[in-house]
PDB file of C-alpha atoms in Angstrom:
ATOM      1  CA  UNK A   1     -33.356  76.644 -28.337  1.00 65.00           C
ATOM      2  CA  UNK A   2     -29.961  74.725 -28.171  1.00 71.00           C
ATOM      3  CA  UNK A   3     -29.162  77.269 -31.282  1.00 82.00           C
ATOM      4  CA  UNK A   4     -29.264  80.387 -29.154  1.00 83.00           C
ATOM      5  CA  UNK A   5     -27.258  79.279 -26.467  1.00 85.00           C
ATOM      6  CA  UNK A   6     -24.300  78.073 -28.545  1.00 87.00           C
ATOM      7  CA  UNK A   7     -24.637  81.529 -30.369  1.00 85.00           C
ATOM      8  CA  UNK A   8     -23.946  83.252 -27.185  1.00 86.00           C
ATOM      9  CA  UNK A   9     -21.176  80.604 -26.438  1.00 87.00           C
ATOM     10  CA  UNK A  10     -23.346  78.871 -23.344  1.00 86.00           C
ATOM     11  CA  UNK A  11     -24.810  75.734 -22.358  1.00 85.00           C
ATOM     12  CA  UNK A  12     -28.273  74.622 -21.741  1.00 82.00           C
ATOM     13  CA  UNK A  13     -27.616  74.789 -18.374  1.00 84.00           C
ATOM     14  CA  UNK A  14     -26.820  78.552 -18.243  1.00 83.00           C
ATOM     15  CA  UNK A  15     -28.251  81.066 -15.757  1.00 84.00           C
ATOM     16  CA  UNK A  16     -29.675  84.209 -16.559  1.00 83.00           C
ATOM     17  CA  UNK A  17     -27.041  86.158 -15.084  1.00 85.00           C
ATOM     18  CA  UNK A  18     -25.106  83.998 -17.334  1.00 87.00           C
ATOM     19  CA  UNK A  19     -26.742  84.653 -20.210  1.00 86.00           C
ATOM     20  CA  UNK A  20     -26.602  88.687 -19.296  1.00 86.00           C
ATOM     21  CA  UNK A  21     -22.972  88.397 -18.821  1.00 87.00           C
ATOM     22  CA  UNK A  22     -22.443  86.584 -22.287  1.00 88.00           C
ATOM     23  CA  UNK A  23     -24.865  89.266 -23.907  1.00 87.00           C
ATOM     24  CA  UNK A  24     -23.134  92.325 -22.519  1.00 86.00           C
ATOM     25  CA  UNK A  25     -19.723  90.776 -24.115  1.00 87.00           C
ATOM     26  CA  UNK A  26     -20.470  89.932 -27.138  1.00 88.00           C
ATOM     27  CA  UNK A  27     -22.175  93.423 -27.836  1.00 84.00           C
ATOM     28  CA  UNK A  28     -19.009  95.059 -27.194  1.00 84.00           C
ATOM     29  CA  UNK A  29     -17.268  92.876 -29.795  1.00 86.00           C
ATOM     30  CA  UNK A  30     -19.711  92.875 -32.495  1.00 86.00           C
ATOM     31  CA  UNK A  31     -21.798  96.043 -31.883  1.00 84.00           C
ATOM     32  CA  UNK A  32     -22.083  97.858 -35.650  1.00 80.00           C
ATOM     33  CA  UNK A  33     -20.831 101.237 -34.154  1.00 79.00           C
ATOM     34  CA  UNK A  34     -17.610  99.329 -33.192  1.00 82.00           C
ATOM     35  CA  UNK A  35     -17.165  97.572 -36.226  1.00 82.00           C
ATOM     36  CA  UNK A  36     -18.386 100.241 -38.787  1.00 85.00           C
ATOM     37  CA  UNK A  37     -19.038  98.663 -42.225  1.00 87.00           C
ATOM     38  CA  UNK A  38     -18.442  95.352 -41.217  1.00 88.00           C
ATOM     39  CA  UNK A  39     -21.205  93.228 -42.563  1.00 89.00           C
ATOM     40  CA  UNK A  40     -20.154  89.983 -40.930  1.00 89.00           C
ATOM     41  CA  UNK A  41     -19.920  91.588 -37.195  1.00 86.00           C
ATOM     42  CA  UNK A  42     -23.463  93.588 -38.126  1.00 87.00           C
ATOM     43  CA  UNK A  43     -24.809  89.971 -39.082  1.00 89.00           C
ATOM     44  CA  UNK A  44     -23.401  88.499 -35.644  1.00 89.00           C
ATOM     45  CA  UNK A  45     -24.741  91.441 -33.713  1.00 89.00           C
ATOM     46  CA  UNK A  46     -28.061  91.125 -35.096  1.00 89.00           C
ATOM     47  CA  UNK A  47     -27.504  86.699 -34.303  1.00 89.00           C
ATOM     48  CA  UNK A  48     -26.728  87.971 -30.716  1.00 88.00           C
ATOM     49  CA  UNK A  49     -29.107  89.957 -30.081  1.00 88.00           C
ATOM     50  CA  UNK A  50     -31.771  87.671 -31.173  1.00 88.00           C
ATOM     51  CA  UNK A  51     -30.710  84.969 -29.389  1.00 87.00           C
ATOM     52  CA  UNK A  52     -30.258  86.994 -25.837  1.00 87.00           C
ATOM     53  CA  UNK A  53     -34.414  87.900 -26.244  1.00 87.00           C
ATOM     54  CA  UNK A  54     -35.567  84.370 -27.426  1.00 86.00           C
ATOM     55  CA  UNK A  55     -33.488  82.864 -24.007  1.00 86.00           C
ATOM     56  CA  UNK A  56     -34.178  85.787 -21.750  1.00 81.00           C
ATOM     57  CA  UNK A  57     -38.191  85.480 -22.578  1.00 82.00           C
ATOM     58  CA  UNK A  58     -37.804  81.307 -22.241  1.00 82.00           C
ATOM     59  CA  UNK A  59     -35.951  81.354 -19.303  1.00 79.00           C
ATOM     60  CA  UNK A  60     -38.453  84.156 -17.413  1.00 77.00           C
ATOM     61  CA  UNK A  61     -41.852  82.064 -18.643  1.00 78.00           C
ATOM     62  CA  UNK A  62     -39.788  79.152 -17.313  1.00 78.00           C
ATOM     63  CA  UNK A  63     -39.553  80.506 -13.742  1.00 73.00           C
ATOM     64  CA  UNK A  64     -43.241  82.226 -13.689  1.00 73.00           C
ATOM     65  CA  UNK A  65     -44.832  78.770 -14.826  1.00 75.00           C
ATOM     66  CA  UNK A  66     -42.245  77.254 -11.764  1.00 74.00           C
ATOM     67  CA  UNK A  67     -43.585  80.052  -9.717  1.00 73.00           C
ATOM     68  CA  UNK A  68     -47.511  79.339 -10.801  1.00 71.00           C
ATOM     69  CA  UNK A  69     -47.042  75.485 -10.027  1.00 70.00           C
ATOM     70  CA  UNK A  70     -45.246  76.181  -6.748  1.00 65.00           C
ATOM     71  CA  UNK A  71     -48.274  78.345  -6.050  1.00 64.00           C
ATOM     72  CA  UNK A  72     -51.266  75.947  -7.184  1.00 62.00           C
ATOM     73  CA  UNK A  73     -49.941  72.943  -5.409  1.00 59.00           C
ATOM     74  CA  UNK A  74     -52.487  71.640  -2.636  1.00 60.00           C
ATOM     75  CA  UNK A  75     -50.712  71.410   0.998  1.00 56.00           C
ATOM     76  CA  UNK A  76     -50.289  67.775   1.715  1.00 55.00           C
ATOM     77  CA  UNK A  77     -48.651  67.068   4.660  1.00 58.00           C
ATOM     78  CA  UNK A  78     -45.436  65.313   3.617  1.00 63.00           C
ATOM     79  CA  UNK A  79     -41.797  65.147   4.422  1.00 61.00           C
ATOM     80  CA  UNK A  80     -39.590  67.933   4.409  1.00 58.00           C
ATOM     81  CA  UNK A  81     -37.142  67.067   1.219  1.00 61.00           C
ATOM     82  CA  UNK A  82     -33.529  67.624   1.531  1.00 61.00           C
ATOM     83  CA  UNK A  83     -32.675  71.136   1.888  1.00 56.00           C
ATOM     84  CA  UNK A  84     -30.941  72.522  -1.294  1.00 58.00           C
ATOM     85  CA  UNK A  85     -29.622  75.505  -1.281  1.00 53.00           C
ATOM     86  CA  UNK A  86     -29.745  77.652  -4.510  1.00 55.00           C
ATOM     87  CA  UNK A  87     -28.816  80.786  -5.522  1.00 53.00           C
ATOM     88  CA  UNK A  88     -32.215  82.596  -7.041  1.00 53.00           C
ATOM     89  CA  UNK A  89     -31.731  85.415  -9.940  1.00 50.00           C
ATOM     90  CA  UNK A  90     -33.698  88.278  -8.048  1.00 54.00           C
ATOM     91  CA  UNK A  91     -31.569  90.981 -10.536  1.00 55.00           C
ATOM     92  CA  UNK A  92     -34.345  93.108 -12.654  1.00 58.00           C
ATOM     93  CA  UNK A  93     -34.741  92.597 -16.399  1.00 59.00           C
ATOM     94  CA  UNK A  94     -32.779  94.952 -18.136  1.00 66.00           C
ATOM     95  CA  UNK A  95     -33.653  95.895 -21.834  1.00 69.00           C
ATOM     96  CA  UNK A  96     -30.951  95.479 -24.387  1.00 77.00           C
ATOM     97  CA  UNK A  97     -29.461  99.223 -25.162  1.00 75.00           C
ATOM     98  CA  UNK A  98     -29.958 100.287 -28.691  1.00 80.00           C
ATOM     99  CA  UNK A  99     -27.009 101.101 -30.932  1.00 79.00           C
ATOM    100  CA  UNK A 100     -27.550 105.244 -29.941  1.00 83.00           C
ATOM    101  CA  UNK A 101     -27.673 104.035 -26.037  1.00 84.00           C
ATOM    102  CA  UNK A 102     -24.479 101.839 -26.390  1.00 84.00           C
ATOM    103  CA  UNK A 103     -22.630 104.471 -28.205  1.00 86.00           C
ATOM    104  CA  UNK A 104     -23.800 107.201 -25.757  1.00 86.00           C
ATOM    105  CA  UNK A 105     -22.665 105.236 -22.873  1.00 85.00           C
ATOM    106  CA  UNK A 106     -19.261 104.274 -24.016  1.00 85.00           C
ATOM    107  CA  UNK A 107     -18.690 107.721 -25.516  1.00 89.00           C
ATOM    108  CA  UNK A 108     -19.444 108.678 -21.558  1.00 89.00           C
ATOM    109  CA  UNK A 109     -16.980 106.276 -20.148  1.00 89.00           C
ATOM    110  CA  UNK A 110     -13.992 107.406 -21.896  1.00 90.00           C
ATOM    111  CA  UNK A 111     -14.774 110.787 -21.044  1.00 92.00           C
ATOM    112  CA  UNK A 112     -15.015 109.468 -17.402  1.00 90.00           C
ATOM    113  CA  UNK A 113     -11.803 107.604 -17.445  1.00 91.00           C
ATOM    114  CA  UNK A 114     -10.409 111.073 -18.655  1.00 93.00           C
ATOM    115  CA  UNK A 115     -12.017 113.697 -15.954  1.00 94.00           C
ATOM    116  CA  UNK A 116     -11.273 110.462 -13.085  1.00 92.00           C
ATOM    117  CA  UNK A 117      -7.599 110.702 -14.512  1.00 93.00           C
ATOM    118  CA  UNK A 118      -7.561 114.740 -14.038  1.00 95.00           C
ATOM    119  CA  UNK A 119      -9.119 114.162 -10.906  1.00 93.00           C
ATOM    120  CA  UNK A 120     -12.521 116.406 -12.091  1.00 93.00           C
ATOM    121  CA  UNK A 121     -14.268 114.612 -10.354  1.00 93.00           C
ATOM    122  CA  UNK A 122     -17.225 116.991  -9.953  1.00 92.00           C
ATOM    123  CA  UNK A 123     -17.430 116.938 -13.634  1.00 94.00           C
ATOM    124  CA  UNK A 124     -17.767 113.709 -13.417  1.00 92.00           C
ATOM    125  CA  UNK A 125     -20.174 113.133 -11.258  1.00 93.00           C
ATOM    126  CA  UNK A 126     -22.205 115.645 -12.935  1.00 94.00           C
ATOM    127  CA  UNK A 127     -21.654 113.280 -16.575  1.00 92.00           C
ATOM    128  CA  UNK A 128     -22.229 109.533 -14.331  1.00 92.00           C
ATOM    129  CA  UNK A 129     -25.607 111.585 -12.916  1.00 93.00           C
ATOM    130  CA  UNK A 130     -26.466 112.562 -16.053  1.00 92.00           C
ATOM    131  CA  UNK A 131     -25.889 108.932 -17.949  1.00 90.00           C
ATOM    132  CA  UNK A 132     -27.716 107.349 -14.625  1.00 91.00           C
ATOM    133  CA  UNK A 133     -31.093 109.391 -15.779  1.00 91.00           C
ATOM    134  CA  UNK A 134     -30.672 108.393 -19.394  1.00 88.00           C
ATOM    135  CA  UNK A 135     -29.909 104.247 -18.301  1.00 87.00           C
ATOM    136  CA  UNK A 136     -31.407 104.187 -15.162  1.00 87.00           C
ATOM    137  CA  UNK A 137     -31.828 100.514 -14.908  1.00 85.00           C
ATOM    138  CA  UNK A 138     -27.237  99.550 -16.015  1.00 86.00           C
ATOM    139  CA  UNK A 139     -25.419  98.258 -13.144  1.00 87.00           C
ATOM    140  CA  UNK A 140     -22.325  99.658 -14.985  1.00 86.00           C
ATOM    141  CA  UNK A 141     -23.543 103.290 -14.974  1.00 89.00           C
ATOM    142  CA  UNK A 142     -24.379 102.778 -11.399  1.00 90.00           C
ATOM    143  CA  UNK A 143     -21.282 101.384 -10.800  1.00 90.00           C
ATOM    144  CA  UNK A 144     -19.134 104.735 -12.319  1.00 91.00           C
ATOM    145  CA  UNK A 145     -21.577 107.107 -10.388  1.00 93.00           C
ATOM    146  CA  UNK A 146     -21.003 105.481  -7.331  1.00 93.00           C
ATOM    147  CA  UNK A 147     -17.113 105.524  -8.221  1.00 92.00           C
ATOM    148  CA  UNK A 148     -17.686 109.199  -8.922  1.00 93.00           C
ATOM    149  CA  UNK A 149     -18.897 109.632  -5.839  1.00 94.00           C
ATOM    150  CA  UNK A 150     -16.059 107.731  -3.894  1.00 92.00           C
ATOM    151  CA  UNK A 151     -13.325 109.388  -5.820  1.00 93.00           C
ATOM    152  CA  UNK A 152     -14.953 113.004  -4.919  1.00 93.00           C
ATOM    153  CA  UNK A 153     -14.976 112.024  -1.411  1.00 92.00           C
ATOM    154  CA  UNK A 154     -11.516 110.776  -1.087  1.00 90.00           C
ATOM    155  CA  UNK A 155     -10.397 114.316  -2.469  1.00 92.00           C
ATOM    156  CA  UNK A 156     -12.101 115.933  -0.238  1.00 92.00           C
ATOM    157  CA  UNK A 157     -10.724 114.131   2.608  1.00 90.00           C
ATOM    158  CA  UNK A 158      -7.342 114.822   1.169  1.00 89.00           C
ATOM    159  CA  UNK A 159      -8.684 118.516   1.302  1.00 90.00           C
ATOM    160  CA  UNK A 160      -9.512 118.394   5.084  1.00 89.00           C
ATOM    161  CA  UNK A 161     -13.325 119.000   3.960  1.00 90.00           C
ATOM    162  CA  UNK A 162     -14.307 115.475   6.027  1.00 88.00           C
ATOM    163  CA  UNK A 163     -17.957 116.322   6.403  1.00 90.00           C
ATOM    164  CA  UNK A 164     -18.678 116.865   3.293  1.00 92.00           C
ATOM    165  CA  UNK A 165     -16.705 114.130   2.112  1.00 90.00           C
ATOM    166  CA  UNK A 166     -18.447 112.026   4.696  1.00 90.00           C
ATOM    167  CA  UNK A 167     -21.903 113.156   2.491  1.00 93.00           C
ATOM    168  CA  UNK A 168     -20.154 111.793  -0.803  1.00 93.00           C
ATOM    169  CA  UNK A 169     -18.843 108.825   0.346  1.00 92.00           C
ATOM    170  CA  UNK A 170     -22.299 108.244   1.458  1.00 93.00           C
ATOM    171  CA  UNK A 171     -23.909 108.643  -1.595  1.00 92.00           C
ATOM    172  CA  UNK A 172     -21.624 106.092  -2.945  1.00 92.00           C
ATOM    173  CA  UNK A 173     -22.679 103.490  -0.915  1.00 92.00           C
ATOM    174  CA  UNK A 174     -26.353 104.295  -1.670  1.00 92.00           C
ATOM    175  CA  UNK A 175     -25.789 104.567  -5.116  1.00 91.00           C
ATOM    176  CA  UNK A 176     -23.998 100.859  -5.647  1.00 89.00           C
ATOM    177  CA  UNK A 177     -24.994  98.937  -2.558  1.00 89.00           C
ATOM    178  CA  UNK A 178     -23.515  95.399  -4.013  1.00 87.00           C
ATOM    179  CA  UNK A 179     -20.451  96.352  -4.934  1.00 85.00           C
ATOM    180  CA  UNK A 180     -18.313  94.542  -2.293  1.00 88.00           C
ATOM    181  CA  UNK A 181     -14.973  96.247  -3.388  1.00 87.00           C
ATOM    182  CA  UNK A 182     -16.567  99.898  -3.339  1.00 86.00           C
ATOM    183  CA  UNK A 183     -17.524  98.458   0.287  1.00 89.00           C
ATOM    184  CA  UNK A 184     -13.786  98.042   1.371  1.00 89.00           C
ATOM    185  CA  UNK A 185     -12.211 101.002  -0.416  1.00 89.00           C
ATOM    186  CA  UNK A 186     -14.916 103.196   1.324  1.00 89.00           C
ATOM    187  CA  UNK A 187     -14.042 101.798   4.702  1.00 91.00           C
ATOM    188  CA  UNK A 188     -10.317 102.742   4.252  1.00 89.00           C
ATOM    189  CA  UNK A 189     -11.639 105.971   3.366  1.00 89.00           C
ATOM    190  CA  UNK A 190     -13.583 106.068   6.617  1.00 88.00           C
ATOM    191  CA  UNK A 191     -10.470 104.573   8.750  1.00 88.00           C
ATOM    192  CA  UNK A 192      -8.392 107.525   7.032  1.00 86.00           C
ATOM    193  CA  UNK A 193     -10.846 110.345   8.395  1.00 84.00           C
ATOM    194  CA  UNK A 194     -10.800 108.867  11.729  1.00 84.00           C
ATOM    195  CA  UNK A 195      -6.960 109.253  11.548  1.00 81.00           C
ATOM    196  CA  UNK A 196      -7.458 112.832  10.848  1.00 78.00           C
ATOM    197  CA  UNK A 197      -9.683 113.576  13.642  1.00 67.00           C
ATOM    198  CA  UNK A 198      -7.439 112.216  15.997  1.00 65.00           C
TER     199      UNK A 198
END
């Protein structure tokens, strides 16, 4: 198991966001559509990818058997032990794209970064939705929908059209609830409407 880790450049002791994050790198180095003919990357790719399942599907039986012992244990009355706090992986499993899905998605990103640059951003939108109900379950694809969104609604705002850029601004927040910096650039947008209605 030692073998899989050091293929994705980890340590035993990696998390499974960790091991996500390392996956999601290396794919976009190695991927066969990136390196076309390359039999060396196409070799590592396949490494990769075969290393991300085997740890993914050790690491999830390791926390349902934790989970089944935690459940099976008699209650003893005993003392509380120290409390530790720990951060617990609660993100969904996400499937591995195949080489179509990977190309499809990138393909769609630099055509975002091109309509976000012209500022089309209904076009956009209308691409991000569409990539959303192909890869429903990427935080990445969420994440440019929801920036979508956000950029739509600070044009509007820059039209005077506040309601309805109150609706996409919205959405945004709905669409990528984590994102912390979405959070902030949202509430300027907010603060700069308020401004306007004064």
């Amino acid at each position: 198991m030692t073998g899989y880790y050091q293929v994705l450049g980890l340590t035993a002791e990696a998390t499974l966001e960790e091991i996500k994050a390392a996956y999601r790198k290396l794919v976009q180095q190695y991927h066969p559509d990136i390196n076309p003919g390359d039999q060396q990357a196409r070799e590592r790719f396949i490494a990769i990818t075969e290393a991300y399942k085997k740890l993914l599907d050790s690491v999830q039986s390791k926390q349902a058997l934790q989970q089944n012992k935690t459940e099976k244990q008699p209650s003893v009355q005993r003392k509380p032990p120290a409390t530790k706090v720990t951060r617990k992986d609660t993100s969904p499993y996400i499937p591995p794209l195949s080489a179509f899905e990977f190309q499809v998605k990138w393909n769609s990103y630099r055509e975002l970064q091109k309509l976000w640059k012209n500022n089309r951003f209904t076009q956009a939108i209308a691409l991000a939705e569409t990539l959303a109900q192909k890869l429903p379950q990427d935080p990445e694809v969420r994440s440019w929908l929801a920036s979508s969104y956000q950029r739509r609604g600070r044009q509007l705002i820059g039209d005077r059209q506040l309601e309805t850029a109150r609706i996409y601004l919205k959405k945004a927040l709905k669409t990528d609830p984590h994102n912390r910096s979405l959070w902030s650039e949202v509430e300027r947008d907010f603060r700069r409407m308020e401004k306007i209605f004064r």
